[in-house]
Amino acid sequence: MGTLDGTTSLVTGASRGLGRAIAKRLAAGGSLVAVHYATNESAAQETVAQITGAGGAAFAVGVPLGVADDAERLWAGVDAGLAERGVRPGIDVLVNNAAIGGATPTLATARPDDFDELFAVNVKAPFFVVQRGMDRLRNGGRIVNISSVATRIAIPDTLAYSMTKGAINTFSVTLAQELGVRGITVNAVLPGTTATEANVAWFDAQPALRDFVASLSPLRRLGEPQDVADVVAFLASPAGRWVTGQVIDASGGAHLGLSVGQGPPA
C-alpha cells in the first residue's frame, strides 16, 4: 500500500516541469491527483496519461491564475472532477506550485504591469486558493508551497520574482501557525536550478553554463525534478506529520560556498 492511499491531492501548475513530477510522485504514493493547468491542456492531459499509465489516478483542471475569480473557478473544477468520479468532496494535500517569471523583471527593466502580474500569479493566487479551499482541506491535511532558493541568495536578475517567493515563505510559516489547531501542516520547499524540460533544452545549448551551475552544489550536479518531488511527497505523507512552519531547502546545497577559482563561464 502507498503512503497516500485514499487521499486526494491538488497540484497547481502540474502540466509539466516540477509540477508534473510532483503530481506523478503523489499519485505513485496512492493519491488521486487533480492536475491543474493554466492554458496548456494537452500537456496536462499528458501528465494525467503518465499517471494513469503507471496505475495511478488523476484528472485535469484548467484555470488561469492571477485573474478575477481564479480560486473560485479552480475549486469548482476540482469539485466537479471529484463528483464525476464518485469521490467524496475535499482534499488532503494542496501543493501550490504554479508560478511565472523566473528570470524577469529586474530592478532596471521592471514595469508596473510586469510586477503586478508576478505578484498576482505567484502570491495572490496561492493566498486565495488556500482561503477559498479551507472548507475543502481536511483536518490533518498538508499544504506545501513551492518557493525558491532565490530567497536564500541574492540574484539581481530575478529580483521581483525572488520577492514573490519571499512572500510565499512568510505565508507558509504564518499559515502553519494558524492552521496547526486543525492538524494541518504547512511548509515551503525551495528548489534550486532543476533539470526540467525547459531548463534541459537551455543547458544543452550552453554546456559550459550547465557545468558551472552544477558546480554550485557540493553534490556537483543539477537537481532533477524527482529530487524535489520526493521532498514534497515526504511532507505530504504521514512521515511528515511533525514538520510544519519550515522553509526547506531542496537545492542540493546550492551556493553553500565557492571553490577556489570558481567563477561563471566566460
mmCIF file of C-alpha atoms in Angstrom:
data_model
loop_
_atom_site.group_PDB
_atom_site.id
_atom_site.type_symbol
_atom_site.label_atom_id
_atom_site.label_comp_id
_atom_site.label_asym_id
_atom_site.label_seq_id
_atom_site.Cartn_x
_atom_site.Cartn_y
_atom_site.Cartn_z
ATOM 1 C CA MET A 1 0.000 0.000 0.000
ATOM 2 C CA GLY A 2 1.153 3.536 -0.753
ATOM 3 C CA THR A 3 1.658 6.080 1.988
ATOM 4 C CA LEU A 4 -1.028 8.310 0.400
ATOM 5 C CA ASP A 5 -3.657 5.673 -0.342
ATOM 6 C CA GLY A 6 -7.181 7.051 -0.028
ATOM 7 C CA THR A 7 -6.107 10.681 -0.241
ATOM 8 C CA THR A 8 -6.830 13.386 -2.782
ATOM 9 C CA SER A 9 -4.274 15.995 -3.847
ATOM 10 C CA LEU A 10 -4.329 19.202 -5.862
ATOM 11 C CA VAL A 11 -1.116 20.322 -7.557
ATOM 12 C CA THR A 12 -1.199 23.682 -9.306
ATOM 13 C CA GLY A 13 0.923 24.166 -12.402
ATOM 14 C CA ALA A 14 1.210 20.414 -12.904
ATOM 15 C CA SER A 15 1.105 20.221 -16.686
ATOM 16 C CA ARG A 16 4.889 19.996 -16.994
ATOM 17 C CA GLY A 17 8.208 20.502 -15.236
ATOM 18 C CA LEU A 18 8.414 20.348 -11.481
ATOM 19 C CA GLY A 19 4.637 20.333 -11.063
ATOM 20 C CA ARG A 20 4.331 17.267 -13.284
ATOM 21 C CA ALA A 21 6.997 15.446 -11.280
ATOM 22 C CA ILE A 22 5.207 16.280 -8.023
ATOM 23 C CA ALA A 23 1.836 15.149 -9.354
ATOM 24 C CA LYS A 24 3.317 11.865 -10.572
ATOM 25 C CA ARG A 25 5.075 11.267 -7.259
ATOM 26 C CA LEU A 26 1.944 11.870 -5.183
ATOM 27 C CA ALA A 27 -0.042 9.611 -7.489
ATOM 28 C CA ALA A 28 2.621 6.914 -7.168
ATOM 29 C CA GLY A 29 2.045 7.108 -3.416
ATOM 30 C CA GLY A 30 -1.637 6.340 -3.936
ATOM 31 C CA SER A 31 -3.225 9.792 -4.045
ATOM 32 C CA LEU A 32 -5.879 10.809 -6.557
ATOM 33 C CA VAL A 33 -4.362 13.941 -8.098
ATOM 34 C CA ALA A 34 -6.103 16.962 -9.566
ATOM 35 C CA VAL A 35 -3.642 18.186 -12.210
ATOM 36 C CA HIS A 36 -4.098 21.935 -12.553
ATOM 37 C CA TYR A 37 -3.003 23.818 -15.648
ATOM 38 C CA ALA A 38 -3.476 27.373 -16.905
ATOM 39 C CA THR A 39 -3.700 27.055 -20.704
ATOM 40 C CA ASN A 40 -1.720 24.011 -21.895
ATOM 41 C CA GLU A 41 -4.432 21.358 -21.829
ATOM 42 C CA SER A 42 -2.510 18.873 -23.969
ATOM 43 C CA ALA A 43 0.455 18.948 -21.582
ATOM 44 C CA ALA A 44 -1.863 18.480 -18.590
ATOM 45 C CA GLN A 45 -3.546 15.538 -20.266
ATOM 46 C CA GLU A 46 -0.090 14.067 -20.895
ATOM 47 C CA THR A 47 0.592 14.324 -17.149
ATOM 48 C CA VAL A 48 -2.712 12.557 -16.478
ATOM 49 C CA ALA A 49 -1.860 9.888 -19.070
ATOM 50 C CA GLN A 50 1.536 9.258 -17.499
ATOM 51 C CA ILE A 51 -0.087 8.872 -14.093
ATOM 52 C CA THR A 52 -2.882 6.561 -15.212
ATOM 53 C CA GLY A 53 -0.486 4.602 -17.413
ATOM 54 C CA ALA A 54 1.547 3.842 -14.290
ATOM 55 C CA GLY A 55 -1.551 2.643 -12.441
ATOM 56 C CA GLY A 56 -2.408 5.895 -10.662
ATOM 57 C CA ALA A 57 -5.456 8.144 -10.743
ATOM 58 C CA ALA A 58 -5.672 11.749 -11.894
ATOM 59 C CA PHE A 59 -7.784 14.303 -13.727
ATOM 60 C CA ALA A 60 -7.040 17.722 -15.217
ATOM 61 C CA VAL A 61 -8.461 21.098 -14.185
ATOM 62 C CA GLY A 62 -7.813 24.106 -16.398
ATOM 63 C CA VAL A 63 -7.996 27.597 -14.872
ATOM 64 C CA PRO A 64 -5.657 30.550 -15.488
ATOM 65 C CA LEU A 65 -4.339 32.015 -12.237
ATOM 66 C CA GLY A 66 -3.769 35.664 -11.409
ATOM 67 C CA VAL A 67 -7.125 36.757 -12.811
ATOM 68 C CA ALA A 68 -10.517 37.524 -11.277
ATOM 69 C CA ASP A 69 -12.319 34.583 -9.640
ATOM 70 C CA ASP A 70 -9.402 32.214 -10.300
ATOM 71 C CA ALA A 71 -9.576 30.465 -6.920
ATOM 72 C CA GLU A 72 -13.340 30.002 -7.089
ATOM 73 C CA ARG A 73 -13.113 28.554 -10.590
ATOM 74 C CA LEU A 74 -10.249 26.268 -9.612
ATOM 75 C CA TRP A 75 -12.122 24.786 -6.668
ATOM 76 C CA ALA A 76 -15.289 24.431 -8.719
ATOM 77 C CA GLY A 77 -13.272 22.415 -11.240
ATOM 78 C CA VAL A 78 -11.814 20.211 -8.513
ATOM 79 C CA ASP A 79 -15.280 19.694 -7.006
ATOM 80 C CA ALA A 80 -16.681 18.702 -10.410
ATOM 81 C CA GLY A 81 -13.797 16.337 -11.135
ATOM 82 C CA LEU A 82 -14.263 14.535 -7.830
ATOM 83 C CA ALA A 83 -18.037 14.323 -8.295
ATOM 84 C CA GLU A 84 -17.604 12.811 -11.760
ATOM 85 C CA ARG A 85 -15.513 10.060 -10.230
ATOM 86 C CA GLY A 86 -17.812 9.428 -7.302
ATOM 87 C CA VAL A 87 -15.120 10.548 -4.855
ATOM 88 C CA ARG A 88 -16.055 12.303 -1.639
ATOM 89 C CA PRO A 89 -15.566 16.080 -1.695
ATOM 90 C CA GLY A 90 -12.447 17.627 -0.212
ATOM 91 C CA ILE A 91 -8.700 17.201 -0.483
ATOM 92 C CA ASP A 92 -5.904 16.112 1.806
ATOM 93 C CA VAL A 93 -2.879 17.662 0.083
ATOM 94 C CA LEU A 94 -2.536 21.052 -1.604
ATOM 95 C CA VAL A 95 0.672 21.874 -3.456
ATOM 96 C CA ASN A 96 0.897 25.492 -4.608
ATOM 97 C CA ASN A 97 3.443 25.122 -7.390
ATOM 98 C CA ALA A 98 2.227 27.365 -10.232
ATOM 99 C CA ALA A 99 4.386 30.444 -10.784
ATOM 100 C CA ILE A 100 5.746 32.666 -13.534
ATOM 101 C CA GLY A 101 8.735 34.858 -14.247
ATOM 102 C CA GLY A 102 11.876 33.137 -13.027
ATOM 103 C CA ALA A 103 14.196 35.413 -14.995
ATOM 104 C CA THR A 104 12.489 38.817 -15.202
ATOM 105 C CA PRO A 105 11.841 41.590 -14.420
ATOM 106 C CA THR A 106 14.901 43.151 -12.845
ATOM 107 C CA LEU A 107 15.040 46.436 -10.954
ATOM 108 C CA ALA A 108 16.116 48.215 -14.137
ATOM 109 C CA THR A 109 13.623 46.612 -16.508
ATOM 110 C CA ALA A 110 10.511 46.121 -14.374
ATOM 111 C CA ARG A 111 7.292 47.804 -15.400
ATOM 112 C CA PRO A 112 4.323 48.124 -13.044
ATOM 113 C CA ASP A 113 2.243 45.726 -15.147
ATOM 114 C CA ASP A 114 5.008 43.092 -15.058
ATOM 115 C CA PHE A 115 5.338 43.483 -11.306
ATOM 116 C CA ASP A 116 1.600 43.246 -10.744
ATOM 117 C CA GLU A 117 1.309 40.110 -12.868
ATOM 118 C CA LEU A 118 4.126 38.404 -11.000
ATOM 119 C CA PHE A 119 2.520 39.055 -7.628
ATOM 120 C CA ALA A 120 -0.950 38.171 -8.923
ATOM 121 C CA VAL A 121 0.138 34.703 -10.047
ATOM 122 C CA ASN A 122 2.870 33.910 -7.537
ATOM 123 C CA VAL A 123 1.431 35.416 -4.334
ATOM 124 C CA LYS A 124 -2.197 36.492 -4.632
ATOM 125 C CA ALA A 125 -3.340 33.296 -6.360
ATOM 126 C CA PRO A 126 -1.972 30.818 -3.787
ATOM 127 C CA PHE A 127 -3.228 33.038 -0.954
ATOM 128 C CA PHE A 128 -6.798 32.921 -2.221
ATOM 129 C CA VAL A 129 -6.580 29.298 -3.348
ATOM 130 C CA VAL A 130 -5.893 28.486 0.302
ATOM 131 C CA GLN A 131 -8.525 30.908 1.601
ATOM 132 C CA ARG A 132 -11.243 29.576 -0.699
ATOM 133 C CA GLY A 133 -10.171 25.997 -0.053
ATOM 134 C CA MET A 134 -10.348 25.982 3.729
ATOM 135 C CA ASP A 135 -13.719 24.226 3.717
ATOM 136 C CA ARG A 136 -12.314 21.603 1.365
ATOM 137 C CA LEU A 137 -8.965 20.886 3.026
ATOM 138 C CA ARG A 138 -9.481 18.140 5.576
ATOM 139 C CA ASN A 139 -8.230 18.257 9.137
ATOM 140 C CA GLY A 140 -4.815 16.636 9.316
ATOM 141 C CA GLY A 141 -4.092 17.751 5.754
ATOM 142 C CA ARG A 142 -0.971 19.162 4.163
ATOM 143 C CA ILE A 143 -0.109 22.365 2.339
ATOM 144 C CA VAL A 144 3.222 22.558 0.522
ATOM 145 C CA ASN A 145 4.153 25.843 -1.127
ATOM 146 C CA ILE A 146 6.909 25.777 -3.740
ATOM 147 C CA SER A 147 9.278 28.679 -3.147
ATOM 148 C CA SER A 148 12.835 29.106 -4.463
ATOM 149 C CA VAL A 149 16.455 29.066 -3.387
ATOM 150 C CA ALA A 150 16.454 32.609 -4.794
ATOM 151 C CA THR A 151 15.099 33.684 -1.396
ATOM 152 C CA ARG A 152 18.311 32.488 0.268
ATOM 153 C CA ILE A 153 20.814 34.131 -2.064
ATOM 154 C CA ALA A 154 20.995 37.455 -3.881
ATOM 155 C CA ILE A 155 20.227 37.236 -7.610
ATOM 156 C CA PRO A 156 19.620 40.715 -9.058
ATOM 157 C CA ASP A 157 18.374 39.229 -12.351
ATOM 158 C CA THR A 158 15.397 37.687 -10.537
ATOM 159 C CA LEU A 159 14.709 40.417 -8.005
ATOM 160 C CA ALA A 160 10.943 40.761 -8.411
ATOM 161 C CA TYR A 161 10.466 37.005 -8.730
ATOM 162 C CA SER A 162 12.579 36.440 -5.612
ATOM 163 C CA MET A 163 10.397 38.907 -3.749
ATOM 164 C CA THR A 164 7.288 36.888 -4.596
ATOM 165 C CA LYS A 165 8.917 33.752 -3.234
ATOM 166 C CA GLY A 166 9.969 35.561 -0.081
ATOM 167 C CA ALA A 167 6.292 36.336 0.407
ATOM 168 C CA ILE A 168 5.499 32.641 -0.032
ATOM 169 C CA ASN A 169 7.969 31.758 2.730
ATOM 170 C CA THR A 170 6.282 34.176 5.128
ATOM 171 C CA PHE A 171 2.856 32.932 4.039
ATOM 172 C CA SER A 172 3.889 29.346 4.798
ATOM 173 C CA VAL A 173 5.288 29.991 8.255
ATOM 174 C CA THR A 174 2.358 32.145 9.352
ATOM 175 C CA LEU A 175 -0.249 29.805 7.867
ATOM 176 C CA ALA A 176 1.325 26.894 9.750
ATOM 177 C CA GLN A 177 0.698 28.756 13.000
ATOM 178 C CA GLU A 178 -2.906 29.480 12.069
ATOM 179 C CA LEU A 179 -3.857 26.024 10.795
ATOM 180 C CA GLY A 180 -2.000 23.912 13.334
ATOM 181 C CA VAL A 181 -5.101 23.700 15.511
ATOM 182 C CA ARG A 182 -6.671 21.612 12.741
ATOM 183 C CA GLY A 183 -3.664 19.326 12.481
ATOM 184 C CA ILE A 184 -2.772 20.808 9.079
ATOM 185 C CA THR A 185 0.932 21.194 8.358
ATOM 186 C CA VAL A 186 2.242 23.948 6.088
ATOM 187 C CA ASN A 187 5.756 24.123 4.690
ATOM 188 C CA ALA A 188 7.673 25.838 1.909
ATOM 189 C CA VAL A 189 10.112 23.932 -0.313
ATOM 190 C CA LEU A 190 12.964 25.798 -2.018
ATOM 191 C CA PRO A 191 14.229 24.168 -5.218
ATOM 192 C CA GLY A 192 17.346 25.407 -6.928
ATOM 193 C CA THR A 193 18.076 25.137 -10.632
ATOM 194 C CA THR A 194 16.351 21.934 -11.674
ATOM 195 C CA ALA A 195 16.653 19.943 -14.892
ATOM 196 C CA THR A 196 13.093 20.408 -16.083
ATOM 197 C CA GLU A 197 12.302 20.046 -19.784
ATOM 198 C CA ALA A 198 12.740 23.761 -20.414
ATOM 199 C CA ASN A 199 15.998 24.021 -18.479
ATOM 200 C CA VAL A 200 17.491 20.929 -20.122
ATOM 201 C CA ALA A 201 16.972 22.472 -23.557
ATOM 202 C CA TRP A 202 18.552 25.704 -22.342
ATOM 203 C CA PHE A 203 21.580 23.958 -20.857
ATOM 204 C CA ASP A 204 22.031 21.680 -23.872
ATOM 205 C CA ALA A 205 22.695 24.835 -25.850
ATOM 206 C CA GLN A 206 25.143 26.115 -23.198
ATOM 207 C CA PRO A 207 27.069 23.151 -21.760
ATOM 208 C CA ALA A 208 29.646 25.379 -20.040
ATOM 209 C CA LEU A 209 26.864 27.127 -18.166
ATOM 210 C CA ARG A 210 25.327 23.788 -17.222
ATOM 211 C CA ASP A 211 28.646 22.629 -15.784
ATOM 212 C CA PHE A 212 29.042 25.880 -13.865
ATOM 213 C CA VAL A 213 25.554 25.700 -12.333
ATOM 214 C CA ALA A 214 26.137 22.056 -11.397
ATOM 215 C CA SER A 215 29.372 23.067 -9.680
ATOM 216 C CA LEU A 216 27.482 25.420 -7.371
ATOM 217 C CA SER A 217 26.139 22.402 -5.477
ATOM 218 C CA PRO A 218 28.504 20.436 -3.215
ATOM 219 C CA LEU A 219 26.968 17.367 -4.911
ATOM 220 C CA ARG A 220 28.247 18.647 -8.271
ATOM 221 C CA ARG A 221 25.116 18.070 -10.328
ATOM 222 C CA LEU A 222 21.878 19.727 -11.305
ATOM 223 C CA GLY A 223 18.781 18.832 -9.381
ATOM 224 C CA GLU A 224 16.269 16.533 -11.026
ATOM 225 C CA PRO A 225 12.508 17.156 -10.716
ATOM 226 C CA GLN A 226 12.242 13.864 -8.836
ATOM 227 C CA ASP A 227 14.655 15.162 -6.178
ATOM 228 C CA VAL A 228 12.229 17.915 -5.262
ATOM 229 C CA ALA A 229 9.116 15.783 -5.758
ATOM 230 C CA ASP A 230 10.409 13.301 -3.179
ATOM 231 C CA VAL A 231 10.768 16.079 -0.607
ATOM 232 C CA VAL A 232 7.191 17.216 -1.291
ATOM 233 C CA ALA A 233 5.940 13.624 -1.043
ATOM 234 C CA PHE A 234 7.636 13.217 2.333
ATOM 235 C CA LEU A 235 5.952 16.360 3.663
ATOM 236 C CA ALA A 236 2.607 15.160 2.284
ATOM 237 C CA SER A 237 2.946 11.724 3.850
ATOM 238 C CA PRO A 238 2.254 10.549 7.405
ATOM 239 C CA ALA A 239 6.031 10.629 7.961
ATOM 240 C CA GLY A 240 5.939 14.427 7.643
ATOM 241 C CA ARG A 241 3.322 14.903 10.343
ATOM 242 C CA TRP A 242 5.721 16.641 12.787
ATOM 243 C CA VAL A 243 7.228 19.073 10.284
ATOM 244 C CA THR A 244 5.399 22.368 9.938
ATOM 245 C CA GLY A 245 6.196 26.039 9.504
ATOM 246 C CA GLN A 246 9.512 25.193 7.861
ATOM 247 C CA VAL A 247 11.314 26.669 4.868
ATOM 248 C CA ILE A 248 13.055 23.608 3.487
ATOM 249 C CA ASP A 249 15.970 23.987 1.099
ATOM 250 C CA ALA A 250 15.821 21.394 -1.673
ATOM 251 C CA SER A 251 18.554 22.837 -3.880
ATOM 252 C CA GLY A 252 21.290 20.291 -3.291
ATOM 253 C CA GLY A 253 23.068 22.850 -1.119
ATOM 254 C CA ALA A 254 23.485 25.304 -3.980
ATOM 255 C CA HIS A 255 25.641 28.322 -3.115
ATOM 256 C CA LEU A 256 26.784 26.975 0.241
ATOM 257 C CA GLY A 257 30.234 28.198 -0.721
ATOM 258 C CA LEU A 258 32.573 28.732 -3.641
ATOM 259 C CA SER A 259 35.548 26.603 -4.525
ATOM 260 C CA VAL A 260 38.868 28.346 -5.084
ATOM 261 C CA GLY A 261 38.986 29.720 -8.593
ATOM 262 C CA GLN A 262 35.310 29.041 -9.218
ATOM 263 C CA GLY A 263 33.536 31.530 -11.406
ATOM 264 C CA PRO A 264 30.964 31.755 -14.176
ATOM 265 C CA PRO A 265 31.880 30.624 -17.686
ATOM 266 C CA ALA A 266 33.412 33.244 -19.924
#
